[in-house]
mmCIF file with all atom_site columns, C-alpha atoms in Angstrom:
data_model
loop_
_atom_site.group_PDB
_atom_site.id
_atom_site.type_symbol
_atom_site.label_atom_id
_atom_site.label_alt_id
_atom_site.label_comp_id
_atom_site.label_asym_id
_atom_site.label_entity_id
_atom_site.label_seq_id
_atom_site.pdbx_PDB_ins_code
_atom_site.Cartn_x
_atom_site.Cartn_y
_atom_site.Cartn_z
_atom_site.occupancy
_atom_site.B_iso_or_equiv
_atom_site.pdbx_formal_charge
_atom_site.auth_seq_id
_atom_site.auth_comp_id
_atom_site.auth_asym_id
_atom_site.auth_atom_id
_atom_site.pdbx_PDB_model_num
ATOM 1   C CA . UNK A 1 1   ? 4.100   182.635 147.883 1.00 77.00 ? 1   UNK A CA 1
ATOM 2   C CA . UNK A 1 2   ? 1.757   183.882 150.597 1.00 86.00 ? 2   UNK A CA 1
ATOM 3   C CA . UNK A 1 3   ? -1.514  181.922 150.801 1.00 90.00 ? 3   UNK A CA 1
ATOM 4   C CA . UNK A 1 4   ? -4.298  184.462 150.221 1.00 94.00 ? 4   UNK A CA 1
ATOM 5   C CA . UNK A 1 5   ? -6.927  182.395 152.063 1.00 95.00 ? 5   UNK A CA 1
ATOM 6   C CA . UNK A 1 6   ? -4.779  182.124 155.190 1.00 95.00 ? 6   UNK A CA 1
ATOM 7   C CA . UNK A 1 7   ? -3.999  185.844 154.965 1.00 96.00 ? 7   UNK A CA 1
ATOM 8   C CA . UNK A 1 8   ? -7.705  186.693 154.659 1.00 96.00 ? 8   UNK A CA 1
ATOM 9   C CA . UNK A 1 9   ? -8.528  184.504 157.683 1.00 97.00 ? 9   UNK A CA 1
ATOM 10  C CA . UNK A 1 10  ? -5.721  186.187 159.646 1.00 96.00 ? 10  UNK A CA 1
ATOM 11  C CA . UNK A 1 11  ? -7.027  189.681 158.853 1.00 97.00 ? 11  UNK A CA 1
ATOM 12  C CA . UNK A 1 12  ? -10.622 188.668 159.630 1.00 96.00 ? 12  UNK A CA 1
ATOM 13  C CA . UNK A 1 13  ? -9.501  187.315 163.026 1.00 95.00 ? 13  UNK A CA 1
ATOM 14  C CA . UNK A 1 14  ? -7.592  190.561 163.688 1.00 96.00 ? 14  UNK A CA 1
ATOM 15  C CA . UNK A 1 15  ? -10.653 192.742 163.007 1.00 95.00 ? 15  UNK A CA 1
ATOM 16  C CA . UNK A 1 16  ? -13.183 190.446 164.707 1.00 94.00 ? 16  UNK A CA 1
ATOM 17  C CA . UNK A 1 17  ? -15.078 192.295 167.421 1.00 93.00 ? 17  UNK A CA 1
ATOM 18  C CA . UNK A 1 18  ? -14.134 195.711 166.033 1.00 93.00 ? 18  UNK A CA 1
ATOM 19  C CA . UNK A 1 19  ? -16.022 198.111 163.786 1.00 92.00 ? 19  UNK A CA 1
ATOM 20  C CA . UNK A 1 20  ? -13.512 197.467 160.967 1.00 95.00 ? 20  UNK A CA 1
ATOM 21  C CA . UNK A 1 21  ? -14.409 195.857 157.662 1.00 94.00 ? 21  UNK A CA 1
ATOM 22  C CA . UNK A 1 22  ? -12.002 194.260 155.199 1.00 95.00 ? 22  UNK A CA 1
ATOM 23  C CA . UNK A 1 23  ? -12.463 196.136 151.922 1.00 95.00 ? 23  UNK A CA 1
ATOM 24  C CA . UNK A 1 24  ? -9.767  194.579 149.772 1.00 95.00 ? 24  UNK A CA 1
ATOM 25  C CA . UNK A 1 25  ? -6.748  192.324 150.008 1.00 95.00 ? 25  UNK A CA 1
ATOM 26  C CA . UNK A 1 26  ? -4.192  191.923 147.230 1.00 95.00 ? 26  UNK A CA 1
ATOM 27  C CA . UNK A 1 27  ? -0.976  189.974 146.847 1.00 95.00 ? 27  UNK A CA 1
ATOM 28  C CA . UNK A 1 28  ? 1.276   190.558 143.848 1.00 94.00 ? 28  UNK A CA 1
ATOM 29  C CA . UNK A 1 29  ? 3.503   187.824 142.393 1.00 93.00 ? 29  UNK A CA 1
ATOM 30  C CA . UNK A 1 30  ? 6.469   189.536 144.116 1.00 92.00 ? 30  UNK A CA 1
ATOM 31  C CA . UNK A 1 31  ? 4.718   189.166 147.527 1.00 92.00 ? 31  UNK A CA 1
ATOM 32  C CA . UNK A 1 32  ? 3.621   192.790 147.926 1.00 95.00 ? 32  UNK A CA 1
ATOM 33  C CA . UNK A 1 33  ? 0.625   192.597 150.245 1.00 96.00 ? 33  UNK A CA 1
ATOM 34  C CA . UNK A 1 34  ? -1.944  195.378 150.477 1.00 96.00 ? 34  UNK A CA 1
ATOM 35  C CA . UNK A 1 35  ? -4.734  195.203 153.051 1.00 96.00 ? 35  UNK A CA 1
ATOM 36  C CA . UNK A 1 36  ? -7.442  197.862 152.768 1.00 96.00 ? 36  UNK A CA 1
ATOM 37  C CA . UNK A 1 37  ? -9.825  198.360 155.704 1.00 95.00 ? 37  UNK A CA 1
ATOM 38  C CA . UNK A 1 38  ? -12.593 200.825 156.517 1.00 94.00 ? 38  UNK A CA 1
ATOM 39  C CA . UNK A 1 39  ? -15.262 201.594 159.093 1.00 92.00 ? 39  UNK A CA 1
ATOM 40  C CA . UNK A 1 40  ? -18.120 204.046 159.524 1.00 87.00 ? 40  UNK A CA 1
ATOM 41  C CA . UNK A 1 41  ? -16.101 205.859 162.210 1.00 88.00 ? 41  UNK A CA 1
ATOM 42  C CA . UNK A 1 42  ? -12.854 205.920 160.231 1.00 87.00 ? 42  UNK A CA 1
ATOM 43  C CA . UNK A 1 43  ? -9.586  204.061 160.760 1.00 92.00 ? 43  UNK A CA 1
ATOM 44  C CA . UNK A 1 44  ? -6.671  205.147 162.922 1.00 92.00 ? 44  UNK A CA 1
ATOM 45  C CA . UNK A 1 45  ? -2.994  204.263 162.716 1.00 94.00 ? 45  UNK A CA 1
ATOM 46  C CA . UNK A 1 46  ? -3.122  202.096 165.844 1.00 95.00 ? 46  UNK A CA 1
ATOM 47  C CA . UNK A 1 47  ? -5.696  199.804 164.258 1.00 95.00 ? 47  UNK A CA 1
ATOM 48  C CA . UNK A 1 48  ? -3.506  199.439 161.159 1.00 96.00 ? 48  UNK A CA 1
ATOM 49  C CA . UNK A 1 49  ? -0.466  198.714 163.327 1.00 96.00 ? 49  UNK A CA 1
ATOM 50  C CA . UNK A 1 50  ? -2.348  196.024 165.270 1.00 96.00 ? 50  UNK A CA 1
ATOM 51  C CA . UNK A 1 51  ? -3.402  194.268 162.054 1.00 97.00 ? 51  UNK A CA 1
ATOM 52  C CA . UNK A 1 52  ? 0.177   194.503 160.777 1.00 96.00 ? 52  UNK A CA 1
ATOM 53  C CA . UNK A 1 53  ? 1.502   192.854 163.959 1.00 95.00 ? 53  UNK A CA 1
ATOM 54  C CA . UNK A 1 54  ? -1.100  190.074 163.688 1.00 96.00 ? 54  UNK A CA 1
ATOM 55  C CA . UNK A 1 55  ? -0.120  189.341 160.076 1.00 96.00 ? 55  UNK A CA 1
ATOM 56  C CA . UNK A 1 56  ? 3.600   189.402 160.912 1.00 94.00 ? 56  UNK A CA 1
ATOM 57  C CA . UNK A 1 57  ? 2.989   186.925 163.754 1.00 94.00 ? 57  UNK A CA 1
ATOM 58  C CA . UNK A 1 58  ? 1.487   184.430 161.296 1.00 94.00 ? 58  UNK A CA 1
ATOM 59  C CA . UNK A 1 59  ? 3.746   185.020 158.272 1.00 93.00 ? 59  UNK A CA 1
ATOM 60  C CA . UNK A 1 60  ? 7.397   184.912 159.314 1.00 89.00 ? 60  UNK A CA 1
ATOM 61  C CA . UNK A 1 61  ? 9.521   187.314 157.271 1.00 85.00 ? 61  UNK A CA 1
ATOM 62  C CA . UNK A 1 62  ? 12.456  184.902 157.574 1.00 84.00 ? 62  UNK A CA 1
ATOM 63  C CA . UNK A 1 63  ? 10.495  182.223 155.680 1.00 87.00 ? 63  UNK A CA 1
ATOM 64  C CA . UNK A 1 64  ? 8.552   184.487 153.303 1.00 85.00 ? 64  UNK A CA 1
ATOM 65  C CA . UNK A 1 65  ? 10.066  187.692 151.978 1.00 90.00 ? 65  UNK A CA 1
ATOM 66  C CA . UNK A 1 66  ? 7.133   190.094 151.637 1.00 93.00 ? 66  UNK A CA 1
ATOM 67  C CA . UNK A 1 67  ? 6.230   193.758 151.684 1.00 95.00 ? 67  UNK A CA 1
ATOM 68  C CA . UNK A 1 68  ? 3.162   194.664 153.761 1.00 95.00 ? 68  UNK A CA 1
ATOM 69  C CA . UNK A 1 69  ? 0.915   197.718 153.642 1.00 96.00 ? 69  UNK A CA 1
ATOM 70  C CA . UNK A 1 70  ? -2.168  197.977 155.870 1.00 96.00 ? 70  UNK A CA 1
ATOM 71  C CA . UNK A 1 71  ? -4.264  201.108 155.456 1.00 94.00 ? 71  UNK A CA 1
ATOM 72  C CA . UNK A 1 72  ? -7.678  202.628 155.143 1.00 92.00 ? 72  UNK A CA 1
ATOM 73  C CA . UNK A 1 73  ? -9.532  203.561 151.981 1.00 85.00 ? 73  UNK A CA 1
ATOM 74  C CA . UNK A 1 74  ? -8.572  207.045 150.916 1.00 81.00 ? 74  UNK A CA 1
ATOM 75  C CA . UNK A 1 75  ? -10.934 209.852 149.963 1.00 78.00 ? 75  UNK A CA 1
ATOM 76  C CA . UNK A 1 76  ? -10.117 209.402 146.287 1.00 83.00 ? 76  UNK A CA 1
ATOM 77  C CA . UNK A 1 77  ? -10.413 205.607 146.353 1.00 90.00 ? 77  UNK A CA 1
ATOM 78  C CA . UNK A 1 78  ? -13.429 204.125 144.609 1.00 95.00 ? 78  UNK A CA 1
ATOM 79  C CA . UNK A 1 79  ? -16.103 202.480 146.742 1.00 96.00 ? 79  UNK A CA 1
ATOM 80  C CA . UNK A 1 80  ? -15.791 198.702 146.680 1.00 96.00 ? 80  UNK A CA 1
ATOM 81  C CA . UNK A 1 81  ? -18.268 197.275 149.198 1.00 96.00 ? 81  UNK A CA 1
ATOM 82  C CA . UNK A 1 82  ? -21.801 198.074 150.421 1.00 96.00 ? 82  UNK A CA 1
ATOM 83  C CA . UNK A 1 83  ? -20.599 199.351 153.826 1.00 94.00 ? 83  UNK A CA 1
ATOM 84  C CA . UNK A 1 84  ? -18.678 202.116 152.045 1.00 95.00 ? 84  UNK A CA 1
ATOM 85  C CA . UNK A 1 85  ? -21.786 203.134 150.088 1.00 96.00 ? 85  UNK A CA 1
ATOM 86  C CA . UNK A 1 86  ? -23.813 203.258 153.313 1.00 95.00 ? 86  UNK A CA 1
ATOM 87  C CA . UNK A 1 87  ? -21.092 205.349 154.971 1.00 93.00 ? 87  UNK A CA 1
ATOM 88  C CA . UNK A 1 88  ? -21.355 207.880 152.133 1.00 94.00 ? 88  UNK A CA 1
ATOM 89  C CA . UNK A 1 89  ? -25.152 208.330 152.030 1.00 96.00 ? 89  UNK A CA 1
ATOM 90  C CA . UNK A 1 90  ? -25.761 212.080 151.883 1.00 96.00 ? 90  UNK A CA 1
ATOM 91  C CA . UNK A 1 91  ? -22.354 212.838 150.351 1.00 95.00 ? 91  UNK A CA 1
ATOM 92  C CA . UNK A 1 92  ? -21.527 214.240 146.919 1.00 96.00 ? 92  UNK A CA 1
ATOM 93  C CA . UNK A 1 93  ? -20.318 211.427 144.673 1.00 97.00 ? 93  UNK A CA 1
ATOM 94  C CA . UNK A 1 94  ? -18.724 211.124 141.257 1.00 96.00 ? 94  UNK A CA 1
ATOM 95  C CA . UNK A 1 95  ? -19.710 208.151 139.113 1.00 97.00 ? 95  UNK A CA 1
ATOM 96  C CA . UNK A 1 96  ? -18.175 207.025 135.837 1.00 97.00 ? 96  UNK A CA 1
ATOM 97  C CA . UNK A 1 97  ? -20.477 204.585 134.073 1.00 96.00 ? 97  UNK A CA 1
ATOM 98  C CA . UNK A 1 98  ? -19.255 201.813 131.796 1.00 96.00 ? 98  UNK A CA 1
ATOM 99  C CA . UNK A 1 99  ? -20.840 203.652 128.845 1.00 96.00 ? 99  UNK A CA 1
ATOM 100 C CA . UNK A 1 100 ? -18.643 206.703 129.549 1.00 96.00 ? 100 UNK A CA 1
ATOM 101 C CA . UNK A 1 101 ? -21.063 209.064 131.332 1.00 95.00 ? 101 UNK A CA 1
ATOM 102 C CA . UNK A 1 102 ? -19.619 211.024 134.257 1.00 96.00 ? 102 UNK A CA 1
ATOM 103 C CA . UNK A 1 103 ? -22.330 211.768 136.813 1.00 96.00 ? 103 UNK A CA 1
ATOM 104 C CA . UNK A 1 104 ? -22.182 214.034 139.856 1.00 96.00 ? 104 UNK A CA 1
ATOM 105 C CA . UNK A 1 105 ? -24.825 213.885 142.539 1.00 96.00 ? 105 UNK A CA 1
ATOM 106 C CA . UNK A 1 106 ? -25.772 213.002 146.075 1.00 96.00 ? 106 UNK A CA 1
ATOM 107 C CA . UNK A 1 107 ? -25.863 209.357 147.153 1.00 97.00 ? 107 UNK A CA 1
ATOM 108 C CA . UNK A 1 108 ? -29.289 209.102 148.779 1.00 97.00 ? 108 UNK A CA 1
ATOM 109 C CA . UNK A 1 109 ? -30.073 205.412 149.133 1.00 97.00 ? 109 UNK A CA 1
ATOM 110 C CA . UNK A 1 110 ? -28.380 201.998 149.149 1.00 97.00 ? 110 UNK A CA 1
ATOM 111 C CA . UNK A 1 111 ? -30.279 198.752 148.582 1.00 97.00 ? 111 UNK A CA 1
ATOM 112 C CA . UNK A 1 112 ? -30.243 196.237 151.460 1.00 96.00 ? 112 UNK A CA 1
ATOM 113 C CA . UNK A 1 113 ? -27.656 193.485 151.644 1.00 95.00 ? 113 UNK A CA 1
ATOM 114 C CA . UNK A 1 114 ? -24.505 192.377 153.421 1.00 94.00 ? 114 UNK A CA 1
ATOM 115 C CA . UNK A 1 115 ? -21.875 194.999 154.325 1.00 92.00 ? 115 UNK A CA 1
ATOM 116 C CA . UNK A 1 116 ? -19.226 193.165 152.304 1.00 91.00 ? 116 UNK A CA 1
ATOM 117 C CA . UNK A 1 117 ? -21.304 192.792 149.103 1.00 95.00 ? 117 UNK A CA 1
ATOM 118 C CA . UNK A 1 118 ? -19.467 194.076 146.039 1.00 95.00 ? 118 UNK A CA 1
ATOM 119 C CA . UNK A 1 119 ? -22.617 194.208 143.887 1.00 96.00 ? 119 UNK A CA 1
ATOM 120 C CA . UNK A 1 120 ? -24.490 197.266 145.150 1.00 97.00 ? 120 UNK A CA 1
ATOM 121 C CA . UNK A 1 121 ? -27.636 198.995 143.894 1.00 97.00 ? 121 UNK A CA 1
ATOM 122 C CA . UNK A 1 122 ? -27.951 202.646 144.867 1.00 97.00 ? 122 UNK A CA 1
ATOM 123 C CA . UNK A 1 123 ? -29.732 205.906 144.076 1.00 97.00 ? 123 UNK A CA 1
ATOM 124 C CA . UNK A 1 124 ? -27.875 209.027 143.039 1.00 97.00 ? 124 UNK A CA 1
ATOM 125 C CA . UNK A 1 125 ? -29.778 212.331 142.977 1.00 96.00 ? 125 UNK A CA 1
ATOM 126 C CA . UNK A 1 126 ? -28.388 214.294 140.049 1.00 94.00 ? 126 UNK A CA 1
ATOM 127 C CA . UNK A 1 127 ? -29.034 218.051 139.750 1.00 91.00 ? 127 UNK A CA 1
ATOM 128 C CA . UNK A 1 128 ? -30.622 218.542 136.331 1.00 90.00 ? 128 UNK A CA 1
ATOM 129 C CA . UNK A 1 129 ? -31.918 221.657 134.560 1.00 87.00 ? 129 UNK A CA 1
ATOM 130 C CA . UNK A 1 130 ? -35.602 221.205 133.783 1.00 85.00 ? 130 UNK A CA 1
ATOM 131 C CA . UNK A 1 131 ? -37.749 223.682 131.858 1.00 81.00 ? 131 UNK A CA 1
ATOM 132 C CA . UNK A 1 132 ? -41.400 223.377 132.703 1.00 83.00 ? 132 UNK A CA 1
ATOM 133 C CA . UNK A 1 133 ? -43.878 224.017 129.867 1.00 84.00 ? 133 UNK A CA 1
ATOM 134 C CA . UNK A 1 134 ? -44.674 227.724 129.749 1.00 81.00 ? 134 UNK A CA 1
ATOM 135 C CA . UNK A 1 135 ? -41.783 228.689 132.047 1.00 80.00 ? 135 UNK A CA 1
ATOM 136 C CA . UNK A 1 136 ? -39.268 231.256 130.843 1.00 83.00 ? 136 UNK A CA 1
ATOM 137 C CA . UNK A 1 137 ? -36.313 229.782 132.728 1.00 86.00 ? 137 UNK A CA 1
ATOM 138 C CA . UNK A 1 138 ? -35.162 226.297 133.493 1.00 83.00 ? 138 UNK A CA 1
ATOM 139 C CA . UNK A 1 139 ? -34.922 225.311 137.145 1.00 85.00 ? 139 UNK A CA 1
ATOM 140 C CA . UNK A 1 140 ? -32.563 222.831 138.728 1.00 86.00 ? 140 UNK A CA 1
ATOM 141 C CA . UNK A 1 141 ? -34.227 219.719 140.129 1.00 87.00 ? 141 UNK A CA 1
ATOM 142 C CA . UNK A 1 142 ? -32.639 216.650 141.665 1.00 88.00 ? 142 UNK A CA 1
ATOM 143 C CA . UNK A 1 143 ? -33.498 213.631 139.524 1.00 89.00 ? 143 UNK A CA 1
ATOM 144 C CA . UNK A 1 144 ? -33.213 210.292 141.330 1.00 92.00 ? 144 UNK A CA 1
ATOM 145 C CA . UNK A 1 145 ? -31.238 207.852 139.196 1.00 94.00 ? 145 UNK A CA 1
ATOM 146 C CA . UNK A 1 146 ? -31.055 204.176 140.129 1.00 96.00 ? 146 UNK A CA 1
ATOM 147 C CA . UNK A 1 147 ? -27.661 202.627 139.400 1.00 96.00 ? 147 UNK A CA 1
ATOM 148 C CA . UNK A 1 148 ? -25.798 199.409 140.068 1.00 97.00 ? 148 UNK A CA 1
ATOM 149 C CA . UNK A 1 149 ? -22.106 199.147 140.862 1.00 96.00 ? 149 UNK A CA 1
ATOM 150 C CA . UNK A 1 150 ? -21.824 196.601 138.041 1.00 96.00 ? 150 UNK A CA 1
ATOM 151 C CA . UNK A 1 151 ? -22.687 199.302 135.487 1.00 96.00 ? 151 UNK A CA 1
ATOM 152 C CA . UNK A 1 152 ? -20.077 201.702 136.910 1.00 97.00 ? 152 UNK A CA 1
ATOM 153 C CA . UNK A 1 153 ? -16.335 201.865 136.315 1.00 97.00 ? 153 UNK A CA 1
ATOM 154 C CA . UNK A 1 154 ? -16.074 203.667 139.640 1.00 97.00 ? 154 UNK A CA 1
ATOM 155 C CA . UNK A 1 155 ? -18.075 205.423 142.325 1.00 97.00 ? 155 UNK A CA 1
ATOM 156 C CA . UNK A 1 156 ? -16.075 207.739 144.558 1.00 96.00 ? 156 UNK A CA 1
ATOM 157 C CA . UNK A 1 157 ? -16.358 210.733 146.836 1.00 92.00 ? 157 UNK A CA 1
ATOM 158 C CA . UNK A 1 158 ? -16.638 213.941 144.803 1.00 92.00 ? 158 UNK A CA 1
ATOM 159 C CA . UNK A 1 159 ? -14.034 216.351 146.150 1.00 85.00 ? 159 UNK A CA 1
ATOM 160 C CA . UNK A 1 160 ? -14.964 219.991 145.631 1.00 81.00 ? 160 UNK A CA 1
ATOM 161 C CA . UNK A 1 161 ? -12.735 222.912 146.445 1.00 77.00 ? 161 UNK A CA 1
#
């Protein structure tokens, strides 16, 4: 079995001095390794290939039979760490709360903290119809809603076509 701590240290050494951030690292019981990285500028195939080579130099495939996938977070992937929230400030987001509400709005603010924090407080501006007293028609206003990642099943980029 691949040692997850050694794998994490290997990936962190491979991305040291770059703009890349380790988002997630998983190892299944059948030694399927998935390394998910991201950066504010995006991730290219050469960066993924370099990390793959670094991992393969440490974990010999002759000794450990494993499957390895190194890639970036996709557009439909949920946000997992603070750096991803910061990267998406100003973007349309879809949020599913633990109580079942599906919210659509613009991510406008992220509370301070470390880039790799998984507990993230943020503000989502949600367009809401509001009827002022005496007005004949409701108008749409953006209502700032403070949320925490812990109260959300997922927060992800809201794709609109």
